[in-house]
XYZ file of C-alpha atoms in Angstrom:
304
model
C 39.959 -7.857 -72.235
C 42.611 -9.590 -70.156
C 41.609 -9.021 -66.551
C 44.966 -9.232 -64.756
C 48.074 -8.391 -66.781
C 51.387 -7.570 -65.109
C 53.920 -6.807 -67.835
C 53.198 -9.673 -70.207
C 52.220 -12.143 -67.458
C 48.501 -12.865 -67.239
C 47.175 -13.954 -63.881
C 44.227 -16.107 -64.854
C 41.240 -15.679 -62.560
C 39.388 -19.002 -62.361
C 36.672 -17.383 -60.225
C 36.413 -20.151 -57.653
C 38.415 -23.222 -56.670
C 38.266 -25.406 -59.745
C 41.146 -24.353 -62.001
C 38.978 -24.470 -65.123
C 37.562 -21.621 -67.155
C 35.744 -21.479 -70.489
C 35.162 -18.211 -72.345
C 32.732 -17.879 -75.211
C 33.688 -14.867 -77.357
C 31.687 -13.373 -80.173
C 33.209 -9.885 -80.228
C 36.083 -8.471 -82.239
C 38.689 -8.139 -79.530
C 42.445 -8.595 -79.799
C 44.760 -9.666 -76.995
C 48.344 -8.340 -76.809
C 51.415 -10.478 -76.173
C 51.096 -12.323 -72.887
C 51.778 -15.677 -71.254
C 50.232 -17.700 -68.471
C 50.690 -20.985 -66.619
C 47.422 -22.701 -67.673
C 47.214 -24.595 -70.933
C 44.994 -22.791 -73.443
C 42.811 -24.369 -76.112
C 40.901 -22.393 -78.717
C 38.123 -23.665 -80.950
C 36.965 -21.469 -83.822
C 33.187 -21.800 -84.095
C 32.652 -19.218 -86.821
C 34.975 -17.030 -88.870
C 38.734 -17.229 -88.305
C 41.381 -16.332 -85.761
C 45.083 -15.507 -85.765
C 47.594 -16.589 -83.157
C 51.131 -15.292 -82.867
C 53.172 -17.622 -80.672
C 56.804 -16.800 -79.895
C 57.150 -14.945 -83.190
C 55.357 -17.490 -85.418
C 51.972 -16.801 -87.001
C 49.116 -19.304 -87.131
C 45.959 -18.565 -89.123
C 42.977 -20.559 -87.878
C 39.980 -21.257 -90.062
C 36.447 -22.100 -89.024
C 36.380 -25.360 -87.090
C 40.111 -25.385 -86.322
C 41.356 -26.152 -82.807
C 44.557 -24.678 -81.382
C 46.456 -25.751 -78.274
C 48.881 -23.248 -76.718
C 51.515 -24.724 -74.447
C 51.820 -23.227 -70.922
C 54.389 -20.434 -70.733
C 54.187 -19.578 -74.434
C 54.237 -15.863 -75.204
C 51.341 -15.329 -77.590
C 48.952 -12.752 -78.990
C 45.460 -13.229 -80.426
C 43.786 -11.335 -83.233
C 40.094 -11.684 -84.033
C 38.204 -10.884 -87.256
C 35.388 -8.346 -87.320
C 32.819 -11.127 -87.124
C 33.134 -14.578 -85.640
C 32.784 -16.828 -82.623
C 35.309 -18.898 -80.697
C 35.555 -20.799 -77.449
C 38.642 -20.478 -75.249
C 39.418 -23.125 -72.640
C 41.923 -22.471 -69.836
C 43.025 -25.201 -67.432
C 45.583 -25.210 -64.644
C 47.771 -28.267 -65.276
C 50.578 -27.671 -62.761
C 49.523 -30.599 -60.553
C 49.696 -32.958 -63.541
C 53.351 -32.176 -64.260
C 54.360 -34.805 -61.713
C 53.106 -37.435 -64.155
C 56.123 -38.324 -66.285
C 54.170 -38.965 -69.484
C 52.196 -35.773 -69.063
C 55.338 -33.686 -68.639
C 56.754 -35.452 -71.692
C 53.694 -34.411 -73.686
C 54.272 -30.755 -72.848
C 57.921 -31.226 -73.782
C 57.431 -32.511 -77.314
C 54.455 -30.331 -78.243
C 55.248 -27.162 -80.226
C 54.400 -23.796 -78.665
C 51.184 -23.776 -80.703
C 49.520 -26.840 -82.221
C 46.733 -26.386 -84.764
C 44.398 -29.303 -85.489
C 42.080 -29.045 -88.502
C 39.241 -31.193 -89.789
C 41.562 -33.097 -92.126
C 43.739 -34.392 -89.266
C 43.020 -37.933 -88.124
C 42.803 -36.931 -84.460
C 40.392 -34.054 -85.061
C 37.123 -35.876 -84.320
C 38.437 -37.314 -81.054
C 39.657 -33.948 -79.810
C 36.440 -32.261 -80.931
C 34.436 -34.858 -79.004
C 36.470 -34.370 -75.835
C 36.068 -30.587 -76.012
C 32.316 -31.015 -76.505
C 32.303 -33.097 -73.322
C 34.331 -30.442 -71.476
C 31.804 -27.750 -72.424
C 28.878 -29.926 -71.399
C 30.345 -30.705 -67.971
C 31.280 -27.058 -67.455
C 27.780 -25.914 -68.393
C 25.960 -28.349 -66.108
C 28.345 -28.134 -63.132
C 27.140 -31.425 -61.681
C 29.056 -33.382 -58.988
C 32.563 -34.447 -60.050
C 32.458 -32.220 -63.114
C 36.012 -30.994 -62.432
C 37.372 -34.548 -62.378
C 35.637 -35.353 -65.634
C 36.783 -32.130 -67.295
C 40.398 -32.796 -66.358
C 40.129 -36.356 -67.640
C 39.070 -35.040 -71.057
C 41.836 -32.424 -71.106
C 44.437 -35.070 -70.244
C 43.081 -37.207 -73.085
C 43.372 -34.303 -75.507
C 46.982 -33.647 -74.543
C 47.852 -37.346 -74.525
C 46.474 -37.805 -78.039
C 48.374 -34.718 -79.191
C 51.623 -36.015 -77.679
C 51.275 -39.395 -79.357
C 50.335 -37.759 -82.651
C 53.275 -35.356 -82.501
C 55.633 -38.249 -81.785
C 54.306 -40.153 -84.790
C 54.734 -37.121 -87.066
C 58.315 -36.342 -86.092
C 59.978 -38.541 -88.738
C 58.330 -36.439 -91.457
C 60.223 -33.385 -90.216
C 63.600 -35.043 -89.682
C 66.482 -35.507 -92.048
C 67.956 -38.943 -92.714
C 71.146 -37.922 -90.894
C 69.286 -37.478 -87.590
C 67.503 -40.800 -86.859
C 65.648 -39.573 -83.771
C 62.772 -41.956 -84.396
C 64.678 -45.097 -83.455
C 66.059 -43.350 -80.359
C 62.661 -42.041 -79.246
C 62.397 -44.305 -76.188
C 65.903 -43.345 -75.038
C 65.185 -39.644 -75.508
C 61.914 -39.894 -73.592
C 63.762 -41.554 -70.715
C 66.428 -38.830 -70.857
C 63.815 -36.065 -70.746
C 62.092 -37.733 -67.810
C 65.449 -37.935 -66.024
C 66.095 -34.224 -66.629
C 62.597 -33.361 -65.424
C 63.161 -35.264 -62.172
C 66.754 -34.080 -61.581
C 66.680 -30.559 -63.058
C 67.646 -29.009 -59.720
C 70.903 -30.955 -59.680
C 74.185 -29.995 -61.357
C 73.543 -31.574 -64.767
C 75.851 -31.113 -67.746
C 75.527 -31.899 -71.418
C 78.357 -34.410 -71.154
C 76.706 -36.271 -68.273
C 73.355 -36.545 -70.001
C 74.919 -37.544 -73.337
C 76.804 -40.316 -71.520
C 73.577 -41.381 -69.829
C 71.954 -41.680 -73.261
C 74.960 -43.493 -74.673
C 75.810 -40.930 -77.365
C 78.569 -38.465 -78.074
C 77.847 -34.869 -77.065
C 77.701 -33.798 -80.713
C 75.270 -36.515 -81.777
C 73.136 -36.148 -78.654
C 72.877 -32.393 -79.161
C 71.467 -32.929 -82.652
C 68.885 -35.597 -81.856
C 67.816 -33.898 -78.605
C 67.123 -30.641 -80.471
C 65.076 -32.484 -83.086
C 63.128 -34.389 -80.453
C 62.295 -31.554 -78.066
C 62.512 -28.523 -80.406
C 64.985 -27.144 -77.858
C 68.671 -27.186 -76.960
C 69.767 -29.154 -73.895
C 70.665 -26.162 -71.734
C 67.619 -24.141 -72.768
C 65.424 -27.123 -71.947
C 67.167 -27.637 -68.581
C 66.862 -23.972 -67.618
C 63.207 -23.997 -68.580
C 62.552 -26.857 -66.169
C 64.472 -25.061 -63.428
C 62.497 -21.867 -63.970
C 59.216 -23.801 -63.862
C 60.297 -25.376 -60.588
C 61.334 -21.977 -59.236
C 57.922 -20.525 -60.063
C 56.272 -23.105 -57.827
C 58.643 -22.259 -54.982
C 58.166 -18.516 -55.374
C 54.468 -18.870 -54.629
C 55.489 -20.134 -51.171
C 56.670 -17.077 -49.275
C 58.390 -19.252 -46.666
C 61.350 -19.413 -49.054
C 63.545 -16.408 -49.676
C 64.448 -15.664 -53.296
C 68.000 -16.850 -52.580
C 66.669 -20.150 -51.228
C 64.494 -20.537 -54.319
C 67.519 -19.957 -56.537
C 69.615 -22.624 -54.822
C 66.776 -25.124 -54.511
C 66.064 -24.714 -58.237
C 69.579 -25.648 -59.317
C 71.141 -22.237 -59.888
C 74.671 -21.635 -58.613
C 74.027 -18.073 -57.435
C 71.302 -15.500 -56.951
C 72.536 -13.220 -59.800
C 72.544 -16.179 -62.208
C 69.002 -17.055 -61.155
C 67.710 -13.482 -61.518
C 69.340 -13.115 -64.921
C 67.868 -16.390 -66.217
C 64.450 -15.707 -64.701
C 64.264 -12.328 -66.433
C 65.217 -13.950 -69.741
C 62.391 -16.462 -69.421
C 59.671 -14.421 -67.733
C 60.505 -10.802 -68.553
C 60.457 -9.872 -64.849
C 62.495 -10.499 -61.707
C 61.665 -13.358 -59.309
C 60.576 -10.805 -56.707
C 58.253 -9.074 -59.166
C 56.804 -12.442 -60.150
C 56.196 -13.321 -56.511
C 54.480 -10.004 -55.865
C 52.146 -10.242 -58.831
C 51.375 -13.921 -58.551
C 48.735 -14.859 -56.013
C 47.285 -18.221 -55.140
C 43.955 -16.446 -55.060
C 44.148 -16.384 -58.852
C 44.007 -20.167 -58.869
C 40.572 -20.110 -57.280
C 37.434 -20.208 -59.299
C 33.806 -20.207 -58.340
C 31.160 -22.623 -59.552
C 30.855 -22.292 -63.333
C 28.113 -20.275 -64.917
C 25.070 -22.378 -65.741
C 24.752 -20.875 -69.188
C 28.035 -19.254 -70.155
C 26.962 -18.634 -73.744
C 24.328 -16.172 -72.539
C 26.523 -14.060 -70.239
C 26.211 -10.327 -70.598
C 28.895 -9.194 -73.029
C 30.327 -12.730 -72.727
C 33.086 -13.750 -70.367
C 36.326 -12.080 -71.281
C 39.676 -13.788 -71.512
């Protein structure tokens, strides 16, 4: 079961102070639509698994690995028999790294990697290392685990960038503008709280608004204003955790022109008001205790 669910927001309990959690599941248990801030990775050990992410369905086969981007509304459906490992990692601190934020930008809501993909063995090896460090819990295990997770996401970002031309039409040459678009996204990420417009950013990139709109959508899988608002909402979430700021202050600091506009946009993105989010979100949920020494042998297994 999901331990802490408020509406569709899951407050992940890391059970200590490490921001990492691994669940080994061998029961037939489904999880309803929910979203959370940590990145989620799923490896199917035996049987299959089905993920529904923002309305799209992904059917995982034995051995497949899925990566669910933070903030993605998703549901999980398990077969009657099977085993899978679920990895959850808090990556908020890493968002300050431009390349890391760019990786989360260009990745789809759900990425499925199978044995036929060229990056499969590398990702499988990194996840094996994550499980081993988590199981042993030796000094600096958290640092090592995060290094493997960053490698997984970095490889995925590079792989997704290399695959983009296969999905693009000849009339939208995003490939040759990839460096410019990455710089533009980094600029938006750093200045999202400012009064940015489509015209300003298109001029910054050196394109017309019409052309920029097309190649930006192909590159990020998102429209300019939806992307910008998403960054502002992510920034607002971080501020809401700090109760020294009023909701109005959070709205203005996050780039919204008024409190009503902020509340309306926040509800569209998170299905709750900023105040409700603040009340249900606790820093205590980011704490986790020392990992279990043998998580595969827990009674009834750790639940998601």
